[in-house]
Structures are given as C-alpha cells and as structure tokens.
PDB file of C-alpha atoms in Angstrom:
ATOM      1  CA  MET D   1      98.884 -87.270 -31.763  1.00 82.00           C
ATOM      2  CA  ALA D   2     101.754 -88.773 -32.972  1.00 87.00           C
ATOM      3  CA  ILE D   3     104.169 -91.440 -32.104  1.00 93.00           C
ATOM      4  CA  ARG D   4     107.214 -89.569 -30.587  1.00 92.00           C
ATOM      5  CA  GLU D   5     109.721 -90.046 -27.941  1.00 93.00           C
ATOM      6  CA  ILE D   6     108.634 -89.118 -24.373  1.00 93.00           C
ATOM      7  CA  ILE D   7     109.597 -89.986 -21.055  1.00 93.00           C
ATOM      8  CA  GLU D   8     107.916 -92.888 -18.908  1.00 94.00           C
ATOM      9  CA  ILE D   9     108.447 -93.115 -15.192  1.00 94.00           C
ATOM     10  CA  ASP D  10     108.304 -96.476 -13.181  1.00 92.00           C
ATOM     11  CA  GLU D  11     106.065 -95.946 -10.365  1.00 89.00           C
ATOM     12  CA  GLU D  12     107.202 -98.940  -8.514  1.00 88.00           C
ATOM     13  CA  LEU D  13     110.749 -97.786  -8.478  1.00 88.00           C
ATOM     14  CA  CYS D  14     109.848 -94.154  -7.856  1.00 90.00           C
ATOM     15  CA  ASP D  15     110.256 -93.144  -4.036  1.00 84.00           C
ATOM     16  CA  GLY D  16     108.743 -89.474  -4.447  1.00 83.00           C
ATOM     17  CA  CYS D  17     112.239 -87.806  -4.076  1.00 83.00           C
ATOM     18  CA  GLY D  18     111.444 -84.940  -6.322  1.00 82.00           C
ATOM     19  CA  ASP D  19     114.934 -84.556  -8.146  1.00 83.00           C
ATOM     20  CA  CYS D  20     113.435 -85.191 -11.210  1.00 89.00           C
ATOM     21  CA  VAL D  21     110.636 -82.164 -10.583  1.00 87.00           C
ATOM     22  CA  THR D  22     113.263 -79.576 -10.470  1.00 82.00           C
ATOM     23  CA  ALA D  23     115.495 -81.161 -13.370  1.00 85.00           C
ATOM     24  CA  CYS D  24     112.480 -80.806 -15.931  1.00 89.00           C
ATOM     25  CA  HIS D  25     112.803 -77.217 -17.093  1.00 86.00           C
ATOM     26  CA  GLU D  26     109.347 -77.748 -18.608  1.00 89.00           C
ATOM     27  CA  GLY D  27     107.545 -78.514 -15.626  1.00 89.00           C
ATOM     28  CA  ALA D  28     106.272 -81.539 -17.322  1.00 92.00           C
ATOM     29  CA  ILE D  29     106.659 -83.719 -14.031  1.00 92.00           C
ATOM     30  CA  GLN D  30     104.902 -83.316 -10.580  1.00 89.00           C
ATOM     31  CA  ILE D  31     104.861 -85.571  -7.425  1.00 87.00           C
ATOM     32  CA  VAL D  32     101.481 -87.134  -7.307  1.00 85.00           C
ATOM     33  CA  ASP D  33     100.256 -89.259  -4.498  1.00 80.00           C
ATOM     34  CA  GLY D  34     103.808 -89.863  -3.405  1.00 81.00           C
ATOM     35  CA  VAL D  35     105.338 -90.694  -7.037  1.00 87.00           C
ATOM     36  CA  ALA D  36     106.664 -88.620 -10.160  1.00 89.00           C
ATOM     37  CA  LYS D  37     104.283 -88.468 -12.861  1.00 92.00           C
ATOM     38  CA  VAL D  38     104.105 -86.559 -16.087  1.00 93.00           C
ATOM     39  CA  VAL D  39     101.630 -84.109 -15.660  1.00 91.00           C
ATOM     40  CA  ASN D  40     100.756 -83.291 -19.547  1.00 92.00           C
ATOM     41  CA  ASP D  41     102.227 -84.979 -22.399  1.00 93.00           C
ATOM     42  CA  SER D  42     102.373 -81.684 -24.347  1.00 93.00           C
ATOM     43  CA  TYR D  43     105.038 -80.125 -21.833  1.00 93.00           C
ATOM     44  CA  CYS D  44     107.510 -83.070 -22.559  1.00 93.00           C
ATOM     45  CA  ASP D  45     110.053 -82.469 -25.027  1.00 92.00           C
ATOM     46  CA  GLY D  46     111.404 -86.101 -24.760  1.00 90.00           C
ATOM     47  CA  LEU D  47     114.898 -85.171 -24.349  1.00 88.00           C
ATOM     48  CA  GLY D  48     115.476 -86.654 -20.886  1.00 87.00           C
ATOM     49  CA  ASP D  49     117.420 -84.245 -18.803  1.00 84.00           C
ATOM     50  CA  CYS D  50     115.402 -85.719 -15.787  1.00 90.00           C
ATOM     51  CA  ILE D  51     116.789 -89.194 -16.403  1.00 88.00           C
ATOM     52  CA  GLY D  52     120.327 -88.353 -15.071  1.00 82.00           C
ATOM     53  CA  GLU D  53     118.840 -87.036 -11.892  1.00 83.00           C
ATOM     54  CA  CYS D  54     116.790 -90.069 -10.897  1.00 88.00           C
ATOM     55  CA  PRO D  55     118.806 -91.990  -8.282  1.00 85.00           C
ATOM     56  CA  LEU D  56     116.732 -95.041  -8.934  1.00 87.00           C
ATOM     57  CA  GLY D  57     116.683 -95.138 -12.603  1.00 88.00           C
ATOM     58  CA  ALA D  58     113.052 -94.852 -12.744  1.00 91.00           C
ATOM     59  CA  ILE D  59     112.901 -92.944 -15.729  1.00 93.00           C
ATOM     60  CA  THR D  60     113.441 -93.831 -19.396  1.00 92.00           C
ATOM     61  CA  ILE D  61     112.537 -92.662 -22.851  1.00 91.00           C
ATOM     62  CA  ILE D  62     110.047 -94.620 -24.843  1.00 93.00           C
ATOM     63  CA  GLU D  63     108.134 -94.294 -28.103  1.00 92.00           C
ATOM     64  CA  ARG D  64     104.301 -94.149 -27.900  1.00 93.00           C
ATOM     65  CA  GLU D  65     101.499 -92.185 -29.266  1.00 93.00           C
ATOM     66  CA  ALA D  66     101.198 -88.632 -27.527  1.00 92.00           C
ATOM     67  CA  ILE D  67     100.363 -85.335 -27.645  1.00 91.00           C
ATOM     68  CA  ASP D  68     103.094 -82.956 -29.597  1.00 92.00           C
ATOM     69  CA  PHE D  69     105.324 -80.944 -27.585  1.00 92.00           C
ATOM     70  CA  ASP D  70     104.070 -77.453 -27.322  1.00 91.00           C
ATOM     71  CA  GLU D  71     106.624 -74.920 -26.529  1.00 89.00           C
ATOM     72  CA  ALA D  72     103.956 -72.066 -26.483  1.00 90.00           C
ATOM     73  CA  ALA D  73     101.980 -74.222 -23.744  1.00 90.00           C
ATOM     74  CA  VAL D  74     105.157 -74.794 -21.824  1.00 89.00           C
ATOM     75  CA  GLU D  75     105.608 -71.139 -21.613  1.00 87.00           C
ATOM     76  CA  LYS D  76     102.145 -70.437 -20.629  1.00 87.00           C
ATOM     77  CA  HIS D  77     102.385 -73.223 -17.886  1.00 85.00           C
ATOM     78  CA  LEU D  78     105.433 -71.992 -16.426  1.00 84.00           C
ATOM     79  CA  ALA D  79     104.223 -68.599 -16.161  1.00 79.00           C
ATOM     80  CA  THR D  80     101.198 -69.508 -14.240  1.00 74.00           C
ATOM     81  CA  THR D  81     102.518 -72.097 -11.953  1.00 63.00           C
ATOM     82  CA  THR D  82     105.397 -69.835 -11.106  1.00 50.00           C
ATOM     83  CA  ASP D  83     102.977 -67.429  -9.439  1.00 45.00           C
ATOM     84  CA  ASN D  84     100.914 -70.173  -8.436  1.00 41.00           C
ATOM     85  CA  SER D  85      97.622 -68.529 -10.260  1.00 37.00           C
ATOM     86  CA  SER D  86      96.601 -72.042 -11.653  1.00 36.00           C
ATOM     87  CA  PRO D  87      96.843 -75.571 -10.801  1.00 36.00           C
ATOM     88  CA  LEU D  88      98.880 -77.990 -12.966  1.00 36.00           C
ATOM     89  CA  PRO D  89      97.192 -80.076 -15.765  1.00 36.00           C
ATOM     90  CA  ILE D  90      97.128 -83.761 -15.632  1.00 35.00           C
ATOM     91  CA  VAL D  91      98.207 -85.930 -18.890  1.00 37.00           C
ATOM     92  CA  GLY D  92      94.999 -85.573 -21.340  1.00 36.00           C
ATOM     93  CA  SER D  93      93.952 -88.060 -24.204  1.00 33.00           C
ATOM     94  CA  ALA D  94      92.681 -85.621 -26.276  1.00 32.00           C
ATOM     95  CA  ALA D  95      94.706 -83.040 -28.417  1.00 34.00           C
ATOM     96  CA  GLU D  96      93.609 -80.185 -26.819  1.00 37.00           C
ATOM     97  CA  ALA D  97      94.860 -81.225 -23.248  1.00 38.00           C
ATOM     98  CA  PRO D  98      92.487 -79.223 -21.118  1.00 39.00           C
ATOM     99  CA  ALA D  99      93.778 -78.174 -17.728  1.00 38.00           C
ATOM    100  CA  VAL D 100      92.561 -80.373 -15.100  1.00 36.00           C
ATOM    101  CA  PRO D 101      93.340 -80.059 -11.446  1.00 39.00           C
ATOM    102  CA  VAL D 102      95.608 -83.095 -10.009  1.00 38.00           C
ATOM    103  CA  PRO D 103      93.576 -84.538  -7.451  1.00 40.00           C
ATOM    104  CA  SER D 104      96.414 -85.070  -4.847  1.00 42.00           C
ATOM    105  CA  GLU D 105      98.905 -83.111  -3.125  1.00 43.00           C
ATOM    106  CA  PRO D 106      98.421 -79.479  -3.370  1.00 43.00           C
ATOM    107  CA  CYS D 107     101.933 -78.852  -4.413  1.00 46.00           C
ATOM    108  CA  GLY D 108     104.659 -80.969  -6.398  1.00 50.00           C
ATOM    109  CA  CYS D 109     107.451 -79.487  -4.580  1.00 54.00           C
ATOM    110  CA  PRO D 110     110.451 -81.928  -3.626  1.00 57.00           C
ATOM    111  CA  GLY D 111     109.432 -81.144  -0.004  1.00 59.00           C
ATOM    112  CA  SER D 112     106.883 -83.493   0.214  1.00 60.00           C
ATOM    113  CA  ALA D 113     108.780 -86.395  -0.869  1.00 67.00           C
ATOM    114  CA  MET D 114     108.912 -89.471   1.150  1.00 67.00           C
ATOM    115  CA  ARG D 115     111.780 -90.157   3.689  1.00 71.00           C
ATOM    116  CA  SER D 116     112.442 -92.322   6.575  1.00 73.00           C
ATOM    117  CA  MET D 117     114.664 -91.011   9.497  1.00 70.00           C
ATOM    118  CA  GLY D 118     116.237 -93.304  12.287  1.00 64.00           C
ATOM    119  CA  ALA D 119     114.930 -93.375  15.705  1.00 58.00           C
ATOM    120  CA  ALA D 120     116.378 -90.631  17.901  1.00 60.00           C
ATOM    121  CA  PRO D 121     117.733 -91.217  21.456  1.00 61.00           C
ATOM    122  CA  ALA D 122     115.389 -90.057  24.424  1.00 57.00           C
ATOM    123  CA  THR D 123     118.225 -88.169  25.914  1.00 59.00           C
ATOM    124  CA  PRO D 124     119.115 -84.453  25.378  1.00 55.00           C
ATOM    125  CA  VAL D 125     121.669 -83.875  22.661  1.00 55.00           C
ATOM    126  CA  SER D 126     122.335 -80.226  22.960  1.00 55.00           C
ATOM    127  CA  THR D 127     121.424 -76.965  24.958  1.00 53.00           C
ATOM    128  CA  LEU D 128     120.193 -73.586  23.845  1.00 56.00           C
ATOM    129  CA  GLU D 129     121.486 -72.125  26.952  1.00 62.00           C
ATOM    130  CA  PRO D 130     122.895 -73.789  30.224  1.00 64.00           C
ATOM    131  CA  GLY D 131     120.346 -75.590  31.910  1.00 64.00           C
ATOM    132  CA  GLN D 132     117.979 -75.649  28.948  1.00 65.00           C
ATOM    133  CA  PRO D 133     118.013 -79.211  27.464  1.00 68.00           C
ATOM    134  CA  VAL D 134     117.055 -79.531  23.836  1.00 71.00           C
ATOM    135  CA  MET D 135     115.215 -83.125  23.514  1.00 75.00           C
ATOM    136  CA  PRO D 136     115.637 -84.961  20.047  1.00 85.00           C
ATOM    137  CA  SER D 137     112.780 -85.240  17.546  1.00 89.00           C
ATOM    138  CA  GLN D 138     110.977 -88.761  17.723  1.00 91.00           C
ATOM    139  CA  LEU D 139     109.526 -88.021  14.163  1.00 92.00           C
ATOM    140  CA  GLY D 140     110.656 -90.837  12.217  1.00 90.00           C
ATOM    141  CA  HIS D 141     109.398 -90.140   8.709  1.00 90.00           C
ATOM    142  CA  TRP D 142     108.184 -87.369   6.143  1.00 88.00           C
ATOM    143  CA  PRO D 143     105.759 -86.117   5.284  1.00 90.00           C
ATOM    144  CA  ILE D 144     103.227 -86.245   8.022  1.00 93.00           C
ATOM    145  CA  GLN D 145      99.957 -83.998   6.483  1.00 93.00           C
ATOM    146  CA  LEU D 146      97.275 -86.497   5.606  1.00 92.00           C
ATOM    147  CA  MET D 147      96.647 -84.624   2.439  1.00 89.00           C
ATOM    148  CA  LEU D 148     100.384 -85.580   1.381  1.00 87.00           C
ATOM    149  CA  VAL D 149     100.945 -88.908   2.797  1.00 89.00           C
ATOM    150  CA  PRO D 150     100.052 -91.626   0.063  1.00 88.00           C
ATOM    151  CA  PRO D 151      98.477 -94.822   0.980  1.00 89.00           C
ATOM    152  CA  HIS D 152     101.417 -96.875  -0.210  1.00 88.00           C
ATOM    153  CA  ALA D 153     103.945 -95.000   1.832  1.00 88.00           C
ATOM    154  CA  PRO D 154     106.405 -97.588   3.396  1.00 89.00           C
ATOM    155  CA  PHE D 155     106.372 -95.958   6.960  1.00 92.00           C
ATOM    156  CA  LEU D 156     102.641 -97.044   7.082  1.00 94.00           C
ATOM    157  CA  LYS D 157     103.275-100.704   6.843  1.00 94.00           C
ATOM    158  CA  ASN D 158     102.013-102.632   9.741  1.00 96.00           C
ATOM    159  CA  ALA D 159     102.542 -99.423  11.746  1.00 96.00           C
ATOM    160  CA  ASP D 160     101.411 -98.268  15.144  1.00 97.00           C
ATOM    161  CA  LEU D 161      99.560 -95.364  13.428  1.00 97.00           C
ATOM    162  CA  LEU D 162      98.972 -92.211  15.243  1.00 98.00           C
ATOM    163  CA  ILE D 163      96.200 -89.874  13.679  1.00 98.00           C
ATOM    164  CA  CYS D 164      96.732 -86.401  15.164  1.00 97.00           C
ATOM    165  CA  ALA D 165      94.476 -83.397  14.916  1.00 97.00           C
ATOM    166  CA  ASP D 166      96.713 -80.381  14.038  1.00 95.00           C
ATOM    167  CA  CYS D 167      96.190 -78.540  17.281  1.00 95.00           C
ATOM    168  CA  VAL D 168      96.981 -81.212  19.633  1.00 96.00           C
ATOM    169  CA  PRO D 169     101.042 -80.918  19.908  1.00 95.00           C
ATOM    170  CA  PHE D 170     100.770 -77.434  20.931  1.00 94.00           C
ATOM    171  CA  THR D 171      98.679 -78.348  24.338  1.00 93.00           C
ATOM    172  CA  VAL D 172     100.805 -81.601  25.092  1.00 94.00           C
ATOM    173  CA  PRO D 173     103.942 -80.463  26.753  1.00 91.00           C
ATOM    174  CA  ASP D 174     105.826 -83.789  26.436  1.00 92.00           C
ATOM    175  CA  PHE D 175     103.979 -84.641  22.997  1.00 94.00           C
ATOM    176  CA  HIS D 176     107.066 -86.210  21.258  1.00 93.00           C
ATOM    177  CA  PHE D 177     107.780 -89.057  24.009  1.00 91.00           C
ATOM    178  CA  ARG D 178     104.230 -89.440  25.157  1.00 93.00           C
ATOM    179  CA  TYR D 179     103.016 -90.026  21.790  1.00 95.00           C
ATOM    180  CA  MET D 180     105.348 -90.101  18.862  1.00 93.00           C
ATOM    181  CA  THR D 181     108.057 -92.562  19.762  1.00 92.00           C
ATOM    182  CA  GLY D 182     108.075 -95.775  17.485  1.00 93.00           C
ATOM    183  CA  ARG D 183     104.777 -94.512  15.872  1.00 95.00           C
ATOM    184  CA  ALA D 184     104.160 -93.688  12.225  1.00 96.00           C
ATOM    185  CA  VAL D 185     101.938 -90.084  12.410  1.00 97.00           C
ATOM    186  CA  ILE D 186      99.750 -88.496  10.109  1.00 96.00           C
ATOM    187  CA  VAL D 187      98.137 -85.137  10.868  1.00 97.00           C
ATOM    188  CA  GLY D 188      95.184 -83.087   9.720  1.00 95.00           C
ATOM    189  CA  CYS D 189      92.764 -80.494  10.480  1.00 94.00           C
ATOM    190  CA  PRO D 190      88.999 -81.714  10.460  1.00 90.00           C
ATOM    191  CA  LYS D 191      87.493 -78.131  10.595  1.00 89.00           C
ATOM    192  CA  LEU D 192      89.529 -76.899   7.592  1.00 90.00           C
ATOM    193  CA  ASP D 193      90.142 -80.079   5.226  1.00 88.00           C
ATOM    194  CA  ASP D 194      87.459 -82.121   3.626  1.00 89.00           C
ATOM    195  CA  LEU D 195      86.273 -84.814   5.714  1.00 90.00           C
ATOM    196  CA  GLN D 196      85.074 -86.956   3.136  1.00 92.00           C
ATOM    197  CA  HIS D 197      88.361 -86.948   1.467  1.00 91.00           C
ATOM    198  CA  TYR D 198      90.002 -87.806   4.886  1.00 93.00           C
ATOM    199  CA  LEU D 199      87.680 -90.671   5.064  1.00 94.00           C
ATOM    200  CA  ASP D 200      88.532 -91.814   1.553  1.00 93.00           C
ATOM    201  CA  LYS D 201      92.265 -91.560   2.354  1.00 93.00           C
ATOM    202  CA  LEU D 202      92.136 -93.440   5.714  1.00 96.00           C
ATOM    203  CA  LYS D 203      90.357 -96.270   4.116  1.00 95.00           C
ATOM    204  CA  ALA D 204      92.736 -96.460   1.439  1.00 94.00           C
ATOM    205  CA  MET D 205      95.546 -96.288   3.982  1.00 95.00           C
ATOM    206  CA  PHE D 206      94.327 -99.120   6.064  1.00 97.00           C
ATOM    207  CA  ALA D 207      93.573-101.628   3.150  1.00 96.00           C
ATOM    208  CA  GLU D 208      97.085-101.104   1.945  1.00 93.00           C
ATOM    209  CA  ALA D 209      99.001-100.672   5.178  1.00 95.00           C
ATOM    210  CA  ARG D 210      97.124-103.081   7.525  1.00 96.00           C
ATOM    211  CA  PRO D 211      98.341-101.004  10.727  1.00 97.00           C
ATOM    212  CA  ARG D 212      98.670-102.818  13.823  1.00 97.00           C
ATOM    213  CA  ARG D 213      97.244-100.406  16.227  1.00 97.00           C
ATOM    214  CA  ILE D 214      95.585 -96.850  15.931  1.00 97.00           C
ATOM    215  CA  THR D 215      95.575 -94.022  18.263  1.00 97.00           C
ATOM    216  CA  VAL D 216      93.429 -90.968  17.672  1.00 97.00           C
ATOM    217  CA  LEU D 217      94.531 -87.587  19.011  1.00 97.00           C
ATOM    218  CA  LYS D 218      91.902 -84.675  19.049  1.00 96.00           C
ATOM    219  CA  MET D 219      91.183 -81.283  20.865  1.00 95.00           C
ATOM    220  CA  GLU D 220      88.094 -81.116  23.201  1.00 94.00           C
ATOM    221  CA  VAL D 221      86.511 -78.582  20.962  1.00 93.00           C
ATOM    222  CA  PRO D 222      83.420 -79.745  18.898  1.00 91.00           C
ATOM    223  CA  CYS D 223      84.761 -79.226  15.568  1.00 89.00           C
ATOM    224  CA  CYS D 224      87.547 -81.649  16.246  1.00 93.00           C
ATOM    225  CA  HIS D 225      85.443 -84.499  16.811  1.00 93.00           C
ATOM    226  CA  GLY D 226      85.188 -85.193  12.937  1.00 94.00           C
ATOM    227  CA  ILE D 227      88.926 -86.733  12.631  1.00 95.00           C
ATOM    228  CA  ALA D 228      88.060 -89.420  15.391  1.00 95.00           C
ATOM    229  CA  GLN D 229      84.658 -89.900  14.006  1.00 95.00           C
ATOM    230  CA  ILE D 230      86.297 -90.908  10.312  1.00 95.00           C
ATOM    231  CA  ALA D 231      88.923 -92.772  11.812  1.00 96.00           C
ATOM    232  CA  VAL D 232      86.756 -94.970  13.793  1.00 96.00           C
ATOM    233  CA  GLN D 233      84.438 -95.468  10.688  1.00 95.00           C
ATOM    234  CA  ALA D 234      87.323 -96.364   8.424  1.00 96.00           C
ATOM    235  CA  ARG D 235      88.613 -98.804  10.986  1.00 96.00           C
ATOM    236  CA  ASN D 236      85.385-100.459  11.302  1.00 96.00           C
ATOM    237  CA  GLU D 237      84.862-100.556   7.568  1.00 96.00           C
ATOM    238  CA  VAL D 238      88.259-101.811   6.420  1.00 96.00           C
ATOM    239  CA  VAL D 239      89.950-103.468   9.369  1.00 96.00           C
ATOM    240  CA  PRO D 240      87.644-104.007  11.877  1.00 96.00           C
ATOM    241  CA  GLU D 241      90.142-106.187  14.038  1.00 95.00           C
ATOM    242  CA  VAL D 242      92.601-103.451  14.315  1.00 96.00           C
ATOM    243  CA  PRO D 243      92.452-101.725  18.049  1.00 96.00           C
ATOM    244  CA  ILE D 244      91.859 -98.267  18.290  1.00 96.00           C
ATOM    245  CA  GLU D 245      92.123 -95.669  21.273  1.00 96.00           C
ATOM    246  CA  VAL D 246      90.656 -92.131  20.968  1.00 96.00           C
ATOM    247  CA  HIS D 247      92.407 -89.529  23.213  1.00 96.00           C
ATOM    248  CA  THR D 248      90.793 -86.149  23.473  1.00 96.00           C
ATOM    249  CA  ILE D 249      93.017 -83.269  24.885  1.00 95.00           C
ATOM    250  CA  GLY D 250      91.728 -80.461  26.849  1.00 94.00           C
ATOM    251  CA  ILE D 251      92.621 -76.902  25.943  1.00 89.00           C
ATOM    252  CA  GLN D 252      94.313 -76.340  29.304  1.00 84.00           C
ATOM    253  CA  GLY D 253      95.505 -79.855  29.595  1.00 77.00           C
ATOM    254  CA  GLY D 254      94.196 -83.161  30.482  1.00 88.00           C
ATOM    255  CA  ILE D 255      93.795 -86.166  28.575  1.00 92.00           C
ATOM    256  CA  GLU D 256      90.661 -88.304  28.279  1.00 91.00           C
ATOM    257  CA  CYS D 257      90.998 -91.776  26.899  1.00 90.00           C
ATOM    258  CA  LYS D 258      88.422 -94.016  25.069  1.00 88.00           C
ATOM    259  CA  ILE D 259      88.105 -97.155  23.421  1.00 89.00           C
ATOM    260  CA  PRO D 260      85.491 -97.201  20.717  1.00 86.00           C
ATOM    261  CA  PRO D 261      83.934-100.615  20.316  1.00 79.00           C
ATOM    262  CA  ARG D 262      85.058-102.910  17.340  1.00 73.00           C
ATOM    263  CA  ALA D 263      82.437-103.215  14.605  1.00 63.00           C
ATOM    264  CA  VAL D 264      80.359-106.459  14.646  1.00 56.00           C
TER     265      VAL D 264
END
C-alpha cells in the first residue's frame, strides 16, 4: 500500500452511462448497481483517461492510500474478462486484492446504463408492408431486468410500477398498450433466478422509490407464482399502504385479476 494518485468517482453525479468503462484500457471500472465503480485499485494506473469521457464530470484524480498499480494483474484480468471466464474482482483492502465476485449486475457493459425515453404516441408510426401498421413501443426507460435495475433508479420514483414475469409479454397481444403505457416496468423469472435476491431487491426498491401503485403480471403455471408472492411480501413489509394487483395470464389467453389484502 502507498499514497498515490488514483481516480475517484462521485456516485451522486454518476448516471451509469458506461462511457468510462470503455475508456478505461485497464478494465478498472465496472457498472455496479447502476453507477460506475473502481473494481480493484491495482487495476487503476491513475492517469485518468476516463475523466474526459465522463459527460457529468463525476470522475477526478485524488491522492490516497491504495494498492500499487499492477500491470501483470491487469494483463491477467483483461485476459480472463475478455473470454468471460471469471468475474471482475472488487476493490480490496489487503495487498493481495483477492478476486471476489461483484454482487450486482452480471455484466458491466454500457448496455445496462440507465436511460429514460419520452412517451410514444399511441398511433402507428410506420408499416412493414401495406396494411400492416407498426405500433410504437411504450417502453419509457432502460434497463428493465430486475437484476440490473438499481433501487435508486430515477424512473422508479413514485412510479406506477409494473412487475412482470419474463414470459407474459408473449401471451398478451396488446401488452404494450394494455400494461406499459405510463408505467415503469421491471421483469424477471422466478423459476431461473434467486427469489431471495428478488425479495431483497424489491424491498430496497420500494423503500427508496415509494411507488404509488404496483401491478404484478405472472403466468398461470405454478413456477411463476413466486414473483407475485415476493412482490406482495415486499409491499406488505415496506409500503403496506400502496395498492397492489396481481394479474394471472393464461397460456392460451385470459386474464384473472386479484387484489391481495393490505397488511394489517
């Protein structure tokens, strides 16, 4: 450990755009929970190539105690992350800086950066062929995967929140205009992902964002029940005053709506 120059990222200013990730030739930066972080001090050379790429001025160079820059470790790190054979390590406090999985998004790519889009008109905007209108998307933000959306995402604040199982949009022909218009949406699969992680994430989201209404969409198959169960549990524990509806979608059509009782 030594006192040396190293970059510092102001997480209050960072919007997770990811421009610094691609600008860092040493792979020292990753998007974690929607903001940029230095994943390991030994990967940062302190030269600051990333500073000019940050549109918000969230990156500066400071002097502090840090692990020495390790060029050999950087080469090994870049080799392993290029073929996705090992996870990115996080900043360590010990000289050896052991590789530890980052408990956040499964990738640090700029594609997971948060962004908001304006509301689209509810009328056809183009056609593929004569007589086949293409309706505009009603998606108002990115990302949408529950594993990628951070609890502090601005589009969650006081939102009409839609929590949707991955398979639902394929069975609801008018999904965008029935469910997505004017709503913030997060999607996930209770069969393939960790439900406890989902529960913890939803509780953090509800505590931070205080949604004004919650709608849960799940399929009729038994394995899909978990996403509704944890959404109702998180609501009951964190924001019991917020109304919630659970819509069960049939595999061959049909929608059943239930309003779970509020927590006492």
